[in-house]
Amino acid sequence: MMRVFLFFVFVTLSLSATENPSVLLPWAFGFIVVIGIFFWGMYKALKTQRTIYMLALLPFVALMIAMFFI
């Protein structure tokens, strides 16, 4: 599953690469961090049954809202 995810991430990054890759790098890093926090929060929420870890959804939701404005 992780290989498929990484494949799609790198294909997307290579297709959207510009002449200046330093423009895309912060967005790609932010995407990876947000997805990592999301899955960590879901794992902890399911494992411990505590709703406080559901706050990990906030960066993911903010990323989805930001995509509408891009």
JSON list of C-alpha atoms in Angstrom, two decimals:
[
{"chain": "A", "resi": 1, "resn": "MET", "atom": "CA", "xyz": [0.00, 0.00, 0.00]},
{"chain": "A", "resi": 2, "resn": "MET", "atom": "CA", "xyz": [2.81, 2.39, 0.87]},
{"chain": "A", "resi": 3, "resn": "ARG", "atom": "CA", "xyz": [4.54, 1.70, -2.44]},
{"chain": "A", "resi": 4, "resn": "VAL", "atom": "CA", "xyz": [1.39, 2.60, -4.35]},
{"chain": "A", "resi": 5, "resn": "PHE", "atom": "CA", "xyz": [1.00, 5.80, -2.33]},
{"chain": "A", "resi": 6, "resn": "LEU", "atom": "CA", "xyz": [4.60, 6.83, -2.90]},
{"chain": "A", "resi": 7, "resn": "PHE", "atom": "CA", "xyz": [4.32, 6.00, -6.59]},
{"chain": "A", "resi": 8, "resn": "PHE", "atom": "CA", "xyz": [1.34, 8.33, -6.99]},
{"chain": "A", "resi": 9, "resn": "VAL", "atom": "CA", "xyz": [3.01, 11.06, -4.95]},
{"chain": "A", "resi": 10, "resn": "PHE", "atom": "CA", "xyz": [6.16, 11.00, -7.05]},
{"chain": "A", "resi": 11, "resn": "VAL", "atom": "CA", "xyz": [4.25, 10.78, -10.33]},
{"chain": "A", "resi": 12, "resn": "THR", "atom": "CA", "xyz": [2.18, 13.78, -9.31]},
{"chain": "A", "resi": 13, "resn": "LEU", "atom": "CA", "xyz": [5.27, 15.73, -8.31]},
{"chain": "A", "resi": 14, "resn": "SER", "atom": "CA", "xyz": [7.07, 14.91, -11.53]},
{"chain": "A", "resi": 15, "resn": "LEU", "atom": "CA", "xyz": [4.09, 15.86, -13.67]},
{"chain": "A", "resi": 16, "resn": "SER", "atom": "CA", "xyz": [3.60, 19.16, -11.91]},
{"chain": "A", "resi": 17, "resn": "ALA", "atom": "CA", "xyz": [7.29, 20.05, -11.78]},
{"chain": "A", "resi": 18, "resn": "THR", "atom": "CA", "xyz": [8.11, 23.52, -12.99]},
{"chain": "A", "resi": 19, "resn": "GLU", "atom": "CA", "xyz": [11.33, 25.03, -14.29]},
{"chain": "A", "resi": 20, "resn": "ASN", "atom": "CA", "xyz": [11.99, 26.20, -10.75]},
{"chain": "A", "resi": 21, "resn": "PRO", "atom": "CA", "xyz": [11.55, 23.14, -8.48]},
{"chain": "A", "resi": 22, "resn": "SER", "atom": "CA", "xyz": [12.13, 25.22, -5.34]},
{"chain": "A", "resi": 23, "resn": "VAL", "atom": "CA", "xyz": [8.59, 26.60, -5.78]},
{"chain": "A", "resi": 24, "resn": "LEU", "atom": "CA", "xyz": [7.05, 23.14, -5.51]},
{"chain": "A", "resi": 25, "resn": "LEU", "atom": "CA", "xyz": [9.22, 21.83, -2.67]},
{"chain": "A", "resi": 26, "resn": "PRO", "atom": "CA", "xyz": [7.46, 23.57, 0.27]},
{"chain": "A", "resi": 27, "resn": "TRP", "atom": "CA", "xyz": [4.06, 22.43, -1.01]},
{"chain": "A", "resi": 28, "resn": "ALA", "atom": "CA", "xyz": [5.24, 18.85, -1.40]},
{"chain": "A", "resi": 29, "resn": "PHE", "atom": "CA", "xyz": [6.84, 18.85, 2.05]},
{"chain": "A", "resi": 30, "resn": "GLY", "atom": "CA", "xyz": [3.67, 20.31, 3.59]},
{"chain": "A", "resi": 31, "resn": "PHE", "atom": "CA", "xyz": [1.54, 17.69, 1.85]},
{"chain": "A", "resi": 32, "resn": "ILE", "atom": "CA", "xyz": [3.68, 14.85, 3.19]},
{"chain": "A", "resi": 33, "resn": "VAL", "atom": "CA", "xyz": [3.63, 16.29, 6.72]},
{"chain": "A", "resi": 34, "resn": "VAL", "atom": "CA", "xyz": [-0.15, 16.78, 6.72]},
{"chain": "A", "resi": 35, "resn": "ILE", "atom": "CA", "xyz": [-0.82, 13.27, 5.43]},
{"chain": "A", "resi": 36, "resn": "GLY", "atom": "CA", "xyz": [1.58, 11.84, 8.02]},
{"chain": "A", "resi": 37, "resn": "ILE", "atom": "CA", "xyz": [-0.12, 13.71, 10.87]},
{"chain": "A", "resi": 38, "resn": "PHE", "atom": "CA", "xyz": [-3.53, 12.59, 9.60]},
{"chain": "A", "resi": 39, "resn": "PHE", "atom": "CA", "xyz": [-2.65, 8.90, 9.56]},
{"chain": "A", "resi": 40, "resn": "TRP", "atom": "CA", "xyz": [-0.84, 9.12, 12.90]},
{"chain": "A", "resi": 41, "resn": "GLY", "atom": "CA", "xyz": [-3.92, 10.73, 14.46]},
{"chain": "A", "resi": 42, "resn": "MET", "atom": "CA", "xyz": [-6.24, 8.11, 13.02]},
{"chain": "A", "resi": 43, "resn": "TYR", "atom": "CA", "xyz": [-4.00, 5.31, 14.27]},
{"chain": "A", "resi": 44, "resn": "LYS", "atom": "CA", "xyz": [-3.80, 6.77, 17.77]},
{"chain": "A", "resi": 45, "resn": "ALA", "atom": "CA", "xyz": [-7.55, 7.51, 17.88]},
{"chain": "A", "resi": 46, "resn": "LEU", "atom": "CA", "xyz": [-8.43, 3.96, 16.90]},
{"chain": "A", "resi": 47, "resn": "LYS", "atom": "CA", "xyz": [-5.85, 2.39, 19.17]},
{"chain": "A", "resi": 48, "resn": "THR", "atom": "CA", "xyz": [-6.61, 4.40, 22.32]},
{"chain": "A", "resi": 49, "resn": "GLN", "atom": "CA", "xyz": [-10.31, 5.21, 21.65]},
{"chain": "A", "resi": 50, "resn": "ARG", "atom": "CA", "xyz": [-9.67, 8.82, 22.71]},
{"chain": "A", "resi": 51, "resn": "THR", "atom": "CA", "xyz": [-11.28, 11.59, 20.70]},
{"chain": "A", "resi": 52, "resn": "ILE", "atom": "CA", "xyz": [-8.50, 14.12, 21.38]},
{"chain": "A", "resi": 53, "resn": "TYR", "atom": "CA", "xyz": [-6.44, 12.49, 18.63]},
{"chain": "A", "resi": 54, "resn": "MET", "atom": "CA", "xyz": [-9.20, 13.33, 16.15]},
{"chain": "A", "resi": 55, "resn": "LEU", "atom": "CA", "xyz": [-7.75, 16.86, 16.16]},
{"chain": "A", "resi": 56, "resn": "ALA", "atom": "CA", "xyz": [-5.23, 15.46, 13.68]},
{"chain": "A", "resi": 57, "resn": "LEU", "atom": "CA", "xyz": [-8.01, 15.87, 11.13]},
{"chain": "A", "resi": 58, "resn": "LEU", "atom": "CA", "xyz": [-7.74, 19.65, 11.32]},
{"chain": "A", "resi": 59, "resn": "PRO", "atom": "CA", "xyz": [-4.61, 20.06, 9.13]},
{"chain": "A", "resi": 60, "resn": "PHE", "atom": "CA", "xyz": [-6.09, 17.62, 6.62]},
{"chain": "A", "resi": 61, "resn": "VAL", "atom": "CA", "xyz": [-9.38, 19.54, 6.46]},
{"chain": "A", "resi": 62, "resn": "ALA", "atom": "CA", "xyz": [-7.48, 22.83, 6.18]},
{"chain": "A", "resi": 63, "resn": "LEU", "atom": "CA", "xyz": [-5.49, 21.38, 3.27]},
{"chain": "A", "resi": 64, "resn": "MET", "atom": "CA", "xyz": [-8.69, 20.31, 1.52]},
{"chain": "A", "resi": 65, "resn": "ILE", "atom": "CA", "xyz": [-10.20, 23.79, 2.00]},
{"chain": "A", "resi": 66, "resn": "ALA", "atom": "CA", "xyz": [-7.00, 25.42, 0.72]},
{"chain": "A", "resi": 67, "resn": "MET", "atom": "CA", "xyz": [-7.16, 23.31, -2.44]},
{"chain": "A", "resi": 68, "resn": "PHE", "atom": "CA", "xyz": [-10.42, 25.04, -3.39]},
{"chain": "A", "resi": 69, "resn": "PHE", "atom": "CA", "xyz": [-8.67, 28.42, -3.35]},
{"chain": "A", "resi": 70, "resn": "ILE", "atom": "CA", "xyz": [-5.61, 27.35, -5.37]}
]
